[in-house]
Structure formats: structure tokens, C-alpha cells
Short mmCIF file of C-alpha atoms and ligand atoms in Angstrom, two decimals:
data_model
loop_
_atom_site.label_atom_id
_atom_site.label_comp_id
_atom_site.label_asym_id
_atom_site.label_seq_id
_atom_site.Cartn_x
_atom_site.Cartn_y
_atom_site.Cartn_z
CA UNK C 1 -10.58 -28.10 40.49
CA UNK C 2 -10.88 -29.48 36.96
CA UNK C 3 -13.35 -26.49 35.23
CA UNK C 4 -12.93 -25.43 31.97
CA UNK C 5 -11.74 -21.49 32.04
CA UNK C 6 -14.54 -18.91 32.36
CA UNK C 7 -15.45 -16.49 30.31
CA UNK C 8 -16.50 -13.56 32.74
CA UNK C 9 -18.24 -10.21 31.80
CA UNK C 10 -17.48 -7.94 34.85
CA UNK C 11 -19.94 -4.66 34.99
CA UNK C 12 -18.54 -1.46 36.10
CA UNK C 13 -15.62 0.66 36.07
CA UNK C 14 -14.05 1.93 39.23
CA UNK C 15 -11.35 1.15 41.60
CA UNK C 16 -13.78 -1.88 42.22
CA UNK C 17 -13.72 -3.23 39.06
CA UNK C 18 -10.22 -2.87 38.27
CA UNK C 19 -9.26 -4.79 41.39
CA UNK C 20 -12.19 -7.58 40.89
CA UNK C 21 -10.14 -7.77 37.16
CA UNK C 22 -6.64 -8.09 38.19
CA UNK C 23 -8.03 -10.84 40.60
CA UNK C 24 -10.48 -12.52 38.28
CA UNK C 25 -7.23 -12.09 35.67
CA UNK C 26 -5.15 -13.56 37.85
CA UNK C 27 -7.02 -17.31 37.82
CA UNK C 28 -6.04 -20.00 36.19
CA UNK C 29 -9.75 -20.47 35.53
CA UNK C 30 -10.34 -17.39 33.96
CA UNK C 31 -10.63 -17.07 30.28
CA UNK C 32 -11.48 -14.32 28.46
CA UNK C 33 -12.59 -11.58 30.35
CA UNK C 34 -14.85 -8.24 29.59
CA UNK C 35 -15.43 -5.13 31.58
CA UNK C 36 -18.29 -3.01 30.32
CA UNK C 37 -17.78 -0.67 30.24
CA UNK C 38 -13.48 -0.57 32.75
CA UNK C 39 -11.84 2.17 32.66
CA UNK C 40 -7.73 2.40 31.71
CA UNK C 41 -6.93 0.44 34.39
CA UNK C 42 -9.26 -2.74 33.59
CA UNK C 43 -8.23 -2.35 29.95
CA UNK C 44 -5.19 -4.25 31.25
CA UNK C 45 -6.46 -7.10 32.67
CA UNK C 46 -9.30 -7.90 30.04
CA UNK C 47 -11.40 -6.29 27.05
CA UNK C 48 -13.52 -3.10 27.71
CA UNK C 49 -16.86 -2.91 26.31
CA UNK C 50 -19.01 0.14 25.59
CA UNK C 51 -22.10 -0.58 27.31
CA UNK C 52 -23.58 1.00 30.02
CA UNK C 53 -24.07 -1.62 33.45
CA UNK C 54 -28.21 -0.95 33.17
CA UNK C 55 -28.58 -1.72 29.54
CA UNK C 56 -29.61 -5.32 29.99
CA UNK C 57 -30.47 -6.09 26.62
CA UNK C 58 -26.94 -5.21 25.44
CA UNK C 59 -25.02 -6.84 28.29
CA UNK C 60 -27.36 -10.09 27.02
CA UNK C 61 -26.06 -9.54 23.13
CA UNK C 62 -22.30 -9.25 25.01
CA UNK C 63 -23.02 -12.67 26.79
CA UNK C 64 -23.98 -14.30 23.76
CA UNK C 65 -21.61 -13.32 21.44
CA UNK C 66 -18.77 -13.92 23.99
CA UNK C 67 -19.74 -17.09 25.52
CA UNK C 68 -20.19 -15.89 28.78
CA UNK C 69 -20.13 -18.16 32.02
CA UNK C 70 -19.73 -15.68 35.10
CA UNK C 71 -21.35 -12.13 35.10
CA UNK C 72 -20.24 -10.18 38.17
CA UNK C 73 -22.11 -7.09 38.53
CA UNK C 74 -19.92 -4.37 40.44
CA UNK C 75 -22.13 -1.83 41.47
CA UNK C 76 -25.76 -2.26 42.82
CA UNK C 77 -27.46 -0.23 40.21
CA UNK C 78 -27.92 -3.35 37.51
CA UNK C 79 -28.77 -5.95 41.11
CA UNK C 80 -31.77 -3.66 42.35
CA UNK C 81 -32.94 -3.13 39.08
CA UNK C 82 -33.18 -7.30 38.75
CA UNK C 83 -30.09 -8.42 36.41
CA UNK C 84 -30.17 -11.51 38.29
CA UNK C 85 -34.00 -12.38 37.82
CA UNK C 86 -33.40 -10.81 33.56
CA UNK C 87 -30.42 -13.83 33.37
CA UNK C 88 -32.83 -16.24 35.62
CA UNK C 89 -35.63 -15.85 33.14
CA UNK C 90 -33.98 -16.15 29.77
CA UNK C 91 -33.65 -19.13 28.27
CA UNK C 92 -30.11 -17.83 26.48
CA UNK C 93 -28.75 -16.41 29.85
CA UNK C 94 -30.15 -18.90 32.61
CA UNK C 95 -27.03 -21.04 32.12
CA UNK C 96 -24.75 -18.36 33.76
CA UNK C 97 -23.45 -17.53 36.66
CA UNK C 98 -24.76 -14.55 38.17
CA UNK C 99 -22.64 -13.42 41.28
CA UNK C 100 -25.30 -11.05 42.47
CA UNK C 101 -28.78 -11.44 44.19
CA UNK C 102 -32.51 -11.38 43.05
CA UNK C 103 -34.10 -8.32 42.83
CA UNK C 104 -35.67 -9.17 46.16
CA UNK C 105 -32.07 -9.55 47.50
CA UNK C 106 -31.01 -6.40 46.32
CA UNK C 107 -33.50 -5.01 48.15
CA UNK C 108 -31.29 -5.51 51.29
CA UNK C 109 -29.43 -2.20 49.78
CA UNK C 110 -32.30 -0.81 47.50
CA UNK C 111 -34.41 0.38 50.25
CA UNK C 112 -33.76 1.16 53.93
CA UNK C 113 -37.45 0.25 54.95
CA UNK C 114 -37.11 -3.30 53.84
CA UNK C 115 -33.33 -4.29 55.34
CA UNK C 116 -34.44 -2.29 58.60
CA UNK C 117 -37.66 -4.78 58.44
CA UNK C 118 -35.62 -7.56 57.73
CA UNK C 119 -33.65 -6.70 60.64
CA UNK C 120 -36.42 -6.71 62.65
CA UNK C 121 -37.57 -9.87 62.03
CA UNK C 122 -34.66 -11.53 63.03
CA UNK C 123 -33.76 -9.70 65.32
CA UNK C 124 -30.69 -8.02 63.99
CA UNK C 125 -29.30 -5.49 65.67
CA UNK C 126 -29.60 -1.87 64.24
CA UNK C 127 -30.35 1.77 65.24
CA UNK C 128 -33.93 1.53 66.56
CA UNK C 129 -36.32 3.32 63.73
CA UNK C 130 -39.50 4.53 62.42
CA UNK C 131 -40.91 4.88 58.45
CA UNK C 132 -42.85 7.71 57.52
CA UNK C 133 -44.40 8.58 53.63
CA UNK C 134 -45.98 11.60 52.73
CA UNK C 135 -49.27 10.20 54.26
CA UNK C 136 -47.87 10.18 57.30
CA UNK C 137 -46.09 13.18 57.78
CA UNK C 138 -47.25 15.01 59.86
CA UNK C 139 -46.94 12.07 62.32
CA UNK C 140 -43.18 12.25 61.23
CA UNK C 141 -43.32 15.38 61.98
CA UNK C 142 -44.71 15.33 65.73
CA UNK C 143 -42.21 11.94 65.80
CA UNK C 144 -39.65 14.23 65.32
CA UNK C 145 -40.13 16.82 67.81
CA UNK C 146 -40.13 14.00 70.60
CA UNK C 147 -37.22 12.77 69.55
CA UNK C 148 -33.17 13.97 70.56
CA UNK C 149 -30.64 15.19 68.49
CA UNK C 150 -28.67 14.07 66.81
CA UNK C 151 -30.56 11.95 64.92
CA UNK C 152 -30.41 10.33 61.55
CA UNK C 153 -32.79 10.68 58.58
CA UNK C 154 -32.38 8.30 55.63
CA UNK C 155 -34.15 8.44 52.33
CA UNK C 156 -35.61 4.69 51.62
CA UNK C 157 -33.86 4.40 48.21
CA UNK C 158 -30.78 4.82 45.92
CA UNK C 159 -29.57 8.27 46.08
CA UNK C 160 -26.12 7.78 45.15
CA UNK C 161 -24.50 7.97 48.51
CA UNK C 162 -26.14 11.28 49.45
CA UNK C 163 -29.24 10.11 51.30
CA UNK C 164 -28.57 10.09 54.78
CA UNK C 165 -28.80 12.93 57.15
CA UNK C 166 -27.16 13.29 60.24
CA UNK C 167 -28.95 16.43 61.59
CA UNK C 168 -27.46 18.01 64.45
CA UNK C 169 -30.82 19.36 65.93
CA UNK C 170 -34.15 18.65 65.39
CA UNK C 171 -34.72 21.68 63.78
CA UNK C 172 -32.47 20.90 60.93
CA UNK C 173 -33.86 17.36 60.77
CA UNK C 174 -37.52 18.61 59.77
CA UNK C 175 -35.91 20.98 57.22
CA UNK C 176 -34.53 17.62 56.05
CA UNK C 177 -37.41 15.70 56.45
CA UNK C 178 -39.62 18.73 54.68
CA UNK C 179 -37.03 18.43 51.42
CA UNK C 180 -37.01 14.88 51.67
CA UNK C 181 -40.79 14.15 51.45
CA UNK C 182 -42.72 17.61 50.30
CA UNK C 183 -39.86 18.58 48.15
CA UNK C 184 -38.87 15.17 46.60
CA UNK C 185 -34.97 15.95 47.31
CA UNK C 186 -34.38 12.18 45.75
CA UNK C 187 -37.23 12.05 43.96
CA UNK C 188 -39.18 8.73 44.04
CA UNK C 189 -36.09 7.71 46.34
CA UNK C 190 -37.81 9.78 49.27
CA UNK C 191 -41.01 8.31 49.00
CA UNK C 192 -40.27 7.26 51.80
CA UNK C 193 -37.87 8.45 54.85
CA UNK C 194 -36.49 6.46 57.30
CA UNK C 195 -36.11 8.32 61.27
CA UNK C 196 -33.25 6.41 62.79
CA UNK C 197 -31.50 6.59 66.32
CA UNK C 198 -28.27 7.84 65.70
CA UNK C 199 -25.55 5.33 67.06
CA UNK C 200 -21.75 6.60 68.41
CA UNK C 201 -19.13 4.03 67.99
CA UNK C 202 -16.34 3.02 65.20
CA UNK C 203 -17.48 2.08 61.89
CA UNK C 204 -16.45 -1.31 59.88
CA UNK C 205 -17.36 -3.38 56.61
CA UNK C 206 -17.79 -6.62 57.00
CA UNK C 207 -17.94 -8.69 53.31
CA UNK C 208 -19.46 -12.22 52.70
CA UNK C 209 -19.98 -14.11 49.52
CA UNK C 210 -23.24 -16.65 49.96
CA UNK C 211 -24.79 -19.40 47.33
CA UNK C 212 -28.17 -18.66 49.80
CA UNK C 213 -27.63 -21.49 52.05
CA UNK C 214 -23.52 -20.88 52.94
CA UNK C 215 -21.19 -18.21 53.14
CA UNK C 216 -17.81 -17.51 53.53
CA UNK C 217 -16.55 -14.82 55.38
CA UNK C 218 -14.16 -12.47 53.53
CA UNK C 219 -11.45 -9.90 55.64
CA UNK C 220 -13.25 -7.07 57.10
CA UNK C 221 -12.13 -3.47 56.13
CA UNK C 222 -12.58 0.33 57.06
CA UNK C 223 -12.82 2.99 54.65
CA UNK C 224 -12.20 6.74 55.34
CA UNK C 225 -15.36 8.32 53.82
CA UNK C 226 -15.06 12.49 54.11
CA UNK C 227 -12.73 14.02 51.85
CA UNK C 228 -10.91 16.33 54.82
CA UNK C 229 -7.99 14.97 56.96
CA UNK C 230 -9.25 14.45 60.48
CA UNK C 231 -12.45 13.05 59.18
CA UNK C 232 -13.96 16.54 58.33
CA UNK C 233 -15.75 17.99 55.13
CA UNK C 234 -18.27 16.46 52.78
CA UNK C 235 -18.46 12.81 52.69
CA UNK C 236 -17.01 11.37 49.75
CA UNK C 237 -17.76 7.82 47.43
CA UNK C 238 -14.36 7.28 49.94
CA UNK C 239 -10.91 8.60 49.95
CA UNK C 240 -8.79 5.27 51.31
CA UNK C 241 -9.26 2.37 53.03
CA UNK C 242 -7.28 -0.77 55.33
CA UNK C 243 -7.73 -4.13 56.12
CA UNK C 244 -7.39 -5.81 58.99
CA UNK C 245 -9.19 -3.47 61.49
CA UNK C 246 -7.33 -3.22 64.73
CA UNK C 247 -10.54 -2.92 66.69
CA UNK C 248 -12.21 -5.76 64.98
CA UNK C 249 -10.74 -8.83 67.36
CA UNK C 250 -11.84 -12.26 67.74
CA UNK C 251 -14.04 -11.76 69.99
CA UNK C 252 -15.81 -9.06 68.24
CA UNK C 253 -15.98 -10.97 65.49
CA UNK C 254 -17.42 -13.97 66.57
CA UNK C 255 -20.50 -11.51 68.00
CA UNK C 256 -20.43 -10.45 64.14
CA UNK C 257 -20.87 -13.61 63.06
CA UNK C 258 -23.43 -14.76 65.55
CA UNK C 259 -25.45 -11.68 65.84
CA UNK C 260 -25.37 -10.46 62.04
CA UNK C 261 -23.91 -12.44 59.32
CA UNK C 262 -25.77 -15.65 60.26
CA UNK C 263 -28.77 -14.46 61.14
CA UNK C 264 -28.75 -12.64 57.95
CA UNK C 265 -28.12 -15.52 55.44
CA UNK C 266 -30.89 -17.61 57.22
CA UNK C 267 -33.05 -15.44 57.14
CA UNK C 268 -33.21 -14.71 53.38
CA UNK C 269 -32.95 -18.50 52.92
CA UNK C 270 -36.01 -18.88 55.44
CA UNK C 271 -37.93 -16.02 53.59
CA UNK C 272 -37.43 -17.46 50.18
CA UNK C 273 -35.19 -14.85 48.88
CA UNK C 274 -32.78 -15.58 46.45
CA UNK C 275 -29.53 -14.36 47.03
CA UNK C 276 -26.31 -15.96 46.04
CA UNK C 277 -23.77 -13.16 45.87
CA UNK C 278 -21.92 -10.66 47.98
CA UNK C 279 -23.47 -9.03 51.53
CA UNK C 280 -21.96 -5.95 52.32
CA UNK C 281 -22.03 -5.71 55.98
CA UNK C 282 -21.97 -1.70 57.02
CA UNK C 283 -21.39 -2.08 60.96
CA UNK C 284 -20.58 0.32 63.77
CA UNK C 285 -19.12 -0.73 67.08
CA UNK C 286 -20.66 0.75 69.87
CA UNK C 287 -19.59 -0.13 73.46
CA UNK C 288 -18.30 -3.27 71.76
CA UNK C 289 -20.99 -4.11 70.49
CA UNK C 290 -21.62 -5.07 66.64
CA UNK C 291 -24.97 -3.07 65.08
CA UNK C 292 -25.71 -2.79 61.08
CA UNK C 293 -25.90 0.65 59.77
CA UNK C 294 -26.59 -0.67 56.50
CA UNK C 295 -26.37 -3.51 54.00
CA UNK C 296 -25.37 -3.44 50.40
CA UNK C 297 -25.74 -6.23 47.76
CA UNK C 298 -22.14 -5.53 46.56
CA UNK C 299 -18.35 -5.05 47.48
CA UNK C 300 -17.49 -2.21 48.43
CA UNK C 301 -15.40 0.34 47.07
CA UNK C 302 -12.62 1.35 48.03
CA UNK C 303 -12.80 -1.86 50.95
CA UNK C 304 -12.39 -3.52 47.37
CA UNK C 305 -8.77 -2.65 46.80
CA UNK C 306 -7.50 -3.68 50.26
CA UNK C 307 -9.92 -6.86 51.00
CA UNK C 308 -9.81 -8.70 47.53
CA UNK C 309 -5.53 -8.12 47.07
CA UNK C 310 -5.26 -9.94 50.96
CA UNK C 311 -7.17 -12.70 49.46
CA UNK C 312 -5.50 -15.80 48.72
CA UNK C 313 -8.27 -17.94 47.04
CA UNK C 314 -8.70 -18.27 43.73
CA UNK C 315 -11.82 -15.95 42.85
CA UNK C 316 -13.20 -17.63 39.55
CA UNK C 317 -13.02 -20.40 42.11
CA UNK C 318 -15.25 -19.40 44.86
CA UNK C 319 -17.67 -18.01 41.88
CA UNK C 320 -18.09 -21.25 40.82
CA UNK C 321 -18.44 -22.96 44.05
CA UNK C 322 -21.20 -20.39 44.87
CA UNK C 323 -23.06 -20.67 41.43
CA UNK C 324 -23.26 -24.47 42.66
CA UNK C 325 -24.27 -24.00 45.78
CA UNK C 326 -21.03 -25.48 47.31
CA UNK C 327 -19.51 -22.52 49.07
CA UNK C 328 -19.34 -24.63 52.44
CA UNK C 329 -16.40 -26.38 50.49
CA UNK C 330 -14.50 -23.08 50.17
CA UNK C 331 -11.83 -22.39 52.99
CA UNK C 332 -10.83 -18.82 52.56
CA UNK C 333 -7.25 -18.28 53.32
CA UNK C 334 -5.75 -14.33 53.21
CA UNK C 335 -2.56 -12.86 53.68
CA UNK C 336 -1.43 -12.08 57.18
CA UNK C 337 -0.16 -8.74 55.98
CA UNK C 338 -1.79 -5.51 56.45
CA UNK C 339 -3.25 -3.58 53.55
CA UNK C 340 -3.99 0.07 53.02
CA UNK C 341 -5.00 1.76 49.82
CA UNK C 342 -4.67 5.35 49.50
CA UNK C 343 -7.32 7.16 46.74
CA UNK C 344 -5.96 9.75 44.42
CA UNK C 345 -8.92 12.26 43.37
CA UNK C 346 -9.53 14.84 41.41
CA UNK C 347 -9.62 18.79 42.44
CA UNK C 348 -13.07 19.55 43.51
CA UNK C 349 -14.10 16.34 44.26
CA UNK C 350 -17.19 15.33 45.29
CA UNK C 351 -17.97 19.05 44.09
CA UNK C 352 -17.66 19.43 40.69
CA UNK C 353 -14.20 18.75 39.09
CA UNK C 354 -12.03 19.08 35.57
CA UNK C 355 -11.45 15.84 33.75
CA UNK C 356 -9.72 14.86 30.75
CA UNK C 357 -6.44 15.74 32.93
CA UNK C 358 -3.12 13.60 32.11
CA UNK C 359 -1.99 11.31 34.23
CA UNK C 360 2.05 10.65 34.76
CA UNK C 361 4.30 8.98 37.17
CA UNK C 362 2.56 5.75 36.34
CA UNK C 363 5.29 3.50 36.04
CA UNK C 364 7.36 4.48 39.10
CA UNK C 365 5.13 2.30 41.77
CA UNK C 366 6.89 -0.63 42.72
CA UNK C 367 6.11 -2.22 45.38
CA UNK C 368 2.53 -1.07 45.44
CA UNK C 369 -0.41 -1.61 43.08
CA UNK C 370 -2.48 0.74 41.02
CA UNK C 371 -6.41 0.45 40.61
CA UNK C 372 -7.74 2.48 37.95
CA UNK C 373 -10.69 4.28 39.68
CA UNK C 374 -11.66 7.61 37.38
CA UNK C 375 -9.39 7.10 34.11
CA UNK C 376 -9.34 6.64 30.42
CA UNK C 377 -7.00 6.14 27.45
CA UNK C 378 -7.00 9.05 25.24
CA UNK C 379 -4.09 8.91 22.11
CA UNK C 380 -1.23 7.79 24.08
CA UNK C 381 -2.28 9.32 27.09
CA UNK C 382 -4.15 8.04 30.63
CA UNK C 383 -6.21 10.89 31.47
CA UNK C 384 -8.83 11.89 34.77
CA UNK C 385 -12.29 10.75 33.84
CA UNK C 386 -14.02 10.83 37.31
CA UNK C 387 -13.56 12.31 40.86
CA UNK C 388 -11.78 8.88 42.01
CA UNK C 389 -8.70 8.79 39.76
CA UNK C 390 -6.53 6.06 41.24
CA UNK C 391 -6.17 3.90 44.35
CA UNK C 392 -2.93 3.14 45.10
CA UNK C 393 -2.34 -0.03 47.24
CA UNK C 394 0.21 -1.60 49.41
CA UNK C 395 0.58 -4.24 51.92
CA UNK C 396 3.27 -4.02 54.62
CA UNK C 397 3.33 -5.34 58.23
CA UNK C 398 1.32 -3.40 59.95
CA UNK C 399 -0.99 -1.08 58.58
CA UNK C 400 1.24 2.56 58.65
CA UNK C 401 4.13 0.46 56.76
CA UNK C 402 1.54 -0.70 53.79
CA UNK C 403 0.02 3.31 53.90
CA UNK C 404 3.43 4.35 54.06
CA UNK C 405 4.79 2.73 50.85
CA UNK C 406 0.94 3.99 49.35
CA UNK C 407 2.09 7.39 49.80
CA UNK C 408 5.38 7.56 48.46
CA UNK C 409 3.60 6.51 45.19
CA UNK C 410 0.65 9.21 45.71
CA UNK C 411 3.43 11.23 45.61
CA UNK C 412 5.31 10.26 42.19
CA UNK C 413 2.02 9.78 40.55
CA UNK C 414 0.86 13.07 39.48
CA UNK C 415 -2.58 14.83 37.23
CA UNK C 416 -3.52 18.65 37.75
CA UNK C 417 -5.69 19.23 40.47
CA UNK C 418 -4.55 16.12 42.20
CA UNK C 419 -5.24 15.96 45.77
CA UNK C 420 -5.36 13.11 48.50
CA UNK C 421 -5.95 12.39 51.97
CA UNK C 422 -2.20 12.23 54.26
CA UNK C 423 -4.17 10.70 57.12
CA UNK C 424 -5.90 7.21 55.85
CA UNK C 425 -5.36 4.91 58.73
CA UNK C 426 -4.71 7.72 61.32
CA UNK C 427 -6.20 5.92 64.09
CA UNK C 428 -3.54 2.68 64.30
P1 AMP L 501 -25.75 4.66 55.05
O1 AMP L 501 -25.98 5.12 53.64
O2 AMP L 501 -26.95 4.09 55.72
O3 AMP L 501 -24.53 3.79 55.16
O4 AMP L 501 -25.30 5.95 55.86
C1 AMP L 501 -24.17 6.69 55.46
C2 AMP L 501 -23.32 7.03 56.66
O5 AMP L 501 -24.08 7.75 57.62
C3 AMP L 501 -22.82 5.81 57.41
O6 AMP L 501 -21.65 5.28 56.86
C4 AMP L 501 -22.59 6.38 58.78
O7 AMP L 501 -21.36 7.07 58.85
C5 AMP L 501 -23.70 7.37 58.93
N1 AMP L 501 -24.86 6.79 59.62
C6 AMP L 501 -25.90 6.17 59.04
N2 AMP L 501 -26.78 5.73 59.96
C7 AMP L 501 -26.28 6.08 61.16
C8 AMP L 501 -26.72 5.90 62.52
N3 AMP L 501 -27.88 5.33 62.81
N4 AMP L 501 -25.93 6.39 63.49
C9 AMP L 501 -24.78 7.02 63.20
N5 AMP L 501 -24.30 7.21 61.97
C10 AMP L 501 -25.04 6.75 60.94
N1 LIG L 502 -17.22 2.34 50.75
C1 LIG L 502 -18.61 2.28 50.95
C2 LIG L 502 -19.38 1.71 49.84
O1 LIG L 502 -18.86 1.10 48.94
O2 LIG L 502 -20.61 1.86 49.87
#
């Protein structure tokens, strides 16, 4: 492809990020390249910039002054609050690449109500439902006590993760829905609440990148959400993930595809929505059987650190190709090897936790990768700046060699307080 290099500003700074930045950094297309605002681990591949990802009026003064082509928002905070339509609409901005959806699009993630409606409409399949406000709750209420346990209570907007409730009786789902609704648990994000059917069966993410009209499909992934071995304790922003999933054959797939991920990008095309950027399929297999649990406008994370290293394409590439609306000329090829990443956190974690904690063992990890997730350069010294510290990847034939050589790294790589799951990928 004969493009000039890109200048990219890539928002965030997780494990994400830093693997989006040793990817993007790792194009021959890529020119300079900004995180704002990284973390140690991004300050590698690129320049990190103090601004926050929902200050849109800064991230426009960063664009200018730094001749930006691509922005890639990481998380979905700056995409549901409408970075896409603020570049769209000014004249200065409208030139670059956005890889993220409309407002509208964003939507898909920013409230339950409107993907499980979207899902409706075209006929999608998903946990059957019902919506209830404070208007109507007292109907929720009488709703509920029809209903069996368990059963699965969502609030209808961003709540960092902590939304959903899986209530194990219905007497613990109307205390739910009572904090939810009367008490404003989420505040404006529990406006609205979301009853759903709960669904038993193995959970996946499935990834694609669209320009609106095409997609490409990227490798699936699982992640291993609660922060106890055996899949116990609180659930966690995740604690490890792998790609391929075992359970996620050909045949499965292709029901993925026809069912979901079609479906999906036709029918934002048909309804006029804008969305050129990454769909974050959440799935669960039940009785082999594909249904969406949920959708986010975004790559995952930590699916990010296992599905983006198996990729083979050139990422600046397939940016471009979807800013023009020519994804359908975009093969994607990815490694045949496994991957499994492995997520150092910090004591506490996702209860409170120290930071500020130095990090050593860093340059002992051959043969596996290291994505910043939680850290920051302080004198001479990487130090713990969030719960997620560091994901450490590998790839390896099957998916226990790749976690394998992840672990004897967890284990040279060391912080106070350091702790990690010894079971990611327990299942295969
Ligand atoms: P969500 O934020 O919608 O992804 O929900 C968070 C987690 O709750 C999911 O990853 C699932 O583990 C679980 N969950 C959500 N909805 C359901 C459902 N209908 N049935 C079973 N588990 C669910
Ligand atoms: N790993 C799940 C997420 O990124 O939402």
C-alpha cells in the first residue's frame, strides 16, 4: 500500500493500549505516535500525553499540533460520549480517521435497553428481557415475583463493569432492583434496569472491525473475569485471557457469523447508524448455540493482549482501509499459535489497593511479552499505578504451553502485594 505514515493519537492507558501501541508501532505506516495519556509501558512504543481520554477540546489542540491522521479511542468512555460525531463536525478534525463509532453506535455498549432493542429487531439472539424505569416499578416489581431465579438484572448504562446482577433468588433481585432504581446505585446509569433471563453456557468474545458496510472478523478470545482461581470471588476488569477458544469450532462459528455478526453490521447500516470501528461481540454458548450477552463499541481488555499479538495484518493498514470504506479488501491472516496472557495485579484488587509500588524483574521475560496495564515511571523506577499492573503474554502451541511460558515470567516479575491467577486457561 503506498500511504504516507500516520500520525496516530491512541486514547487510553491500559494493557489495551499498550498492546494497540506495540502493534500500531510496529507498522511501517505508522509515524509518530501519541498515547494520552499510556502508561510506562506505551511510553515505549510512542509519546505519552497528559490529557485525560474525555477532554475533547484538548485531544483536538493534540491533533492539531501533531498532525494527526488516525485517532483510536481505547476505551468506550470518549465513543458514548460522541468523539466520533466532535471529529465529524469540526472542520479542523473531520479529515481524520476516527476508528470508533457515532455516538449512536456507541450506544450498542452505552445502554443495555437500546442493543437489547436492536437485537430485537433483527432478530438477534439474546437472553429474552424486559425494561423497567422508576415509572414502572412496581410493574418490575410484580415482573419479578413471576419470574425464576436466577435471574439477571442489568443497569441500562455505564457503570464501570459493576452493573449487572446475577441474583440468586428473587428476593435478592428486588433488593437489587430497589437500589438500582429508588436508590440510584449508578446514578443516572439506573434510570433504567434491564430484567434479563439468565443464560447457562460458556462465555466468548468475538471482535470485528467494520467501515459500516464490511467487516472483518478478528480471532475470538476468552477472558477469565473473577479474581479467585476456580472462577470464584468478585469479578474483576479481568485477570487473563487466551485465544483461540477450544470450544469455538467452525461450525460454531459460522452460526456466529450468520446469526450475530452479520445481522449486526446490517442492521446499523440499514438503520442509518454510523459505525465504522470495532464491535465487541460478548457471547455465551449455550447448548451450542451462539447468544449475545452484550456488545461493546471497543476491544476488549485483556482479549486485547492475546487477539491483536496473533494478528498478522498490518494494523495502521486495516485503519486505513476502514476509514475508506474498503475493509472488504482486507484478508486477515493470524498466527496459528495459541496465545494466553496472564494479568499481574495489585494486592486488594478490585478492592482497594496500594500503588506507587516498584516494579522489578522486568527485563528477565524472554520469550514472552509485557503490556503495561497499571504502571508509571517515577525517577528511575516503574512503579504500580492501578489494580491491573502487567499482562504478561506468550504464544506456544497449544494454549497451556503459551500460559506456561506466561507464568514463569509472573513469577520473575515481582511489586509488593503482587498477586495473580495460577489457573487462566484451566479448562483446555
Ligand atoms: P455484561 O456487563 O452484560 O457483560 O454482564 C457482565 C457479566 O454478567 C457477563 O460477562 C456474564 O458473565 C454475566 N451475565 C450477563 N448477562 C447474563 C445472562 N443473561 N445470563 C448469564 N450471565 C450473564
Ligand atoms: N474483558 C471484558 C471487557 O473488556 O469488557
Amino acid at each position: 500500500m503506498s500511504a504516507n505514515k500516520q500520525n496516530i493519537l491512541l486514547l487510553g492507558g491500559g494493557g489495551r493500549e499498550c498492546t494497540l501501541a506495540w502493534k500500531l508501532k510496529n507498522s511501517p505506516l505508522c509515524g509518530n505516535l501519541y498515547i494520552a495519556p499510556g502508561n510506562a509501558g506505551t511510553g515505549e512504543y510512542g509519546t505519552n500525553l497528559a490529557v485525560f481520554v474525555s477532554d475533547f477540546e484538548a485531544i483536538k489542540q493534540v491533533c492539531i499540533d501533531n498532525r494527526i491522521d488516525i485517532l483510536l479511542p481505547g476505551p468506550e468512555d470518549p465513543l458514548v460520549a460522541g468523539i466520533s460525531d466532535f471529529f465529524v463536525a469540526d472542520p479542523a478534525l473531520s479529515h481524520i480517521v476516527v476508528a470508533g463509532p457515532s455516538k449512536e453506535g456507541a450506544q450498542l455498549e452505552g445502554s443495555k435497553a437500546f442493543s437489547k432493542k436492536f437485537m430485537a429487531r433483527h432478530d438477534i439472539p439474546t437472553a429474552a428481557y424486559r425494561e423497567f424505569t422508576t415509572e414502572s416499578y412496581d410493574d418490575g416489581v410484580a415482573y419479578l415475583k413471576t419470574q425464576q431465579a436466577p435471574i439477571v438484572l442489568k443497569a441500562d448504562g455505564l457503570a464501570a463493569g459493576k452493573g449487572v446482577v446475577i441474583a440468586q433468588d428473587i428476593e435478592e433481585a428486588l433488593t437489587a432492583f430497589h437500589a438500582m432504581l429508588k436508590d440510584r446505585q449508578f446514578g443516572d446509569a439506573s434510570s433504567k434496569v434491564v430484567i434479563e433471563q439468565f443464560l447457562d453456557g460458556i462465555e466468548l468474545s468475538v471482535f470485528a472491525l467494520t467501515d459500516g458496510e464490511n467487516y472483518v472478523l478478528l480471532p475470538e478470545a476468552k477472558d477469565y473475569k473473577r479474581i479467585g482461581e476456580g472462577d470464584t470471588g468478585l469479578n474483576t476488569g479481568g485477570m487473563g485471557a487466551i485465544s483461540p477458544v477450544p470450544f469455538a469450532d467452525s461450525s460454531f462459528m459460522q452460526k456466529v457469523v450468520g446469526q450475530i455478526v452479520e445481522p449486526t453490521v446490517k442492521g446499523l447500516k440499514a438503520e442509518g447508524v454510523d459505525y465504522k470501528g470495532f464491535i465487541f461481540f460478548g457471547l455465551i454458548k449455550v447448548a451450542g448455540e451462539p447468544f449475545v450477552i452484550e456488545y461493546n463499541c471497543r476491544m476488549g481488555d485483556p482479549e486485547t493482549e492475546v487477539v491483536i499479538p496473533r494478528l498478522e495484518n498490518d494494523l495502521v493498514e486495516m485503519l486505513l482501509k476502514m476509514g475508506a470504506g474498503k475493509l472488504n479488501e482486507v484478508v486477515v491472516q493470524h498466527s496459528t499459535q495459541a496465545a494466553g496472557t496472564v494479568m499481574l495485579v495489585s494486592g486488594g484488587y478490585p478492592g482497594s489497593y496500594a500503588k506507587g509500588k516498584v516494579v522489578s524483574g522486568l527485563d528477565n521475560t524472554e520469550g514472552s511479552i509485557l503490556f503495561h496495564a497499571g504502571t508509571a515511571s517515577q525517577n528511575d523506577n516503574i512503579v504500580t499505578s492501578g489494580g491491573r499492573v502487567i499482562a504478561i503474554t506468550s504464544f506456544g502451541g497449544n494454549i497451556k504451553d503459551a500460559l506456561a511460558k506466561s507464568y514463569l515470567v509472573a513469577d520473575k516479575v515481582n511489586f509488593d502485594g503482587k498477586y495473580y491467577r495460577k489457573d487462566i486457561g484451566w479448562e483446555f
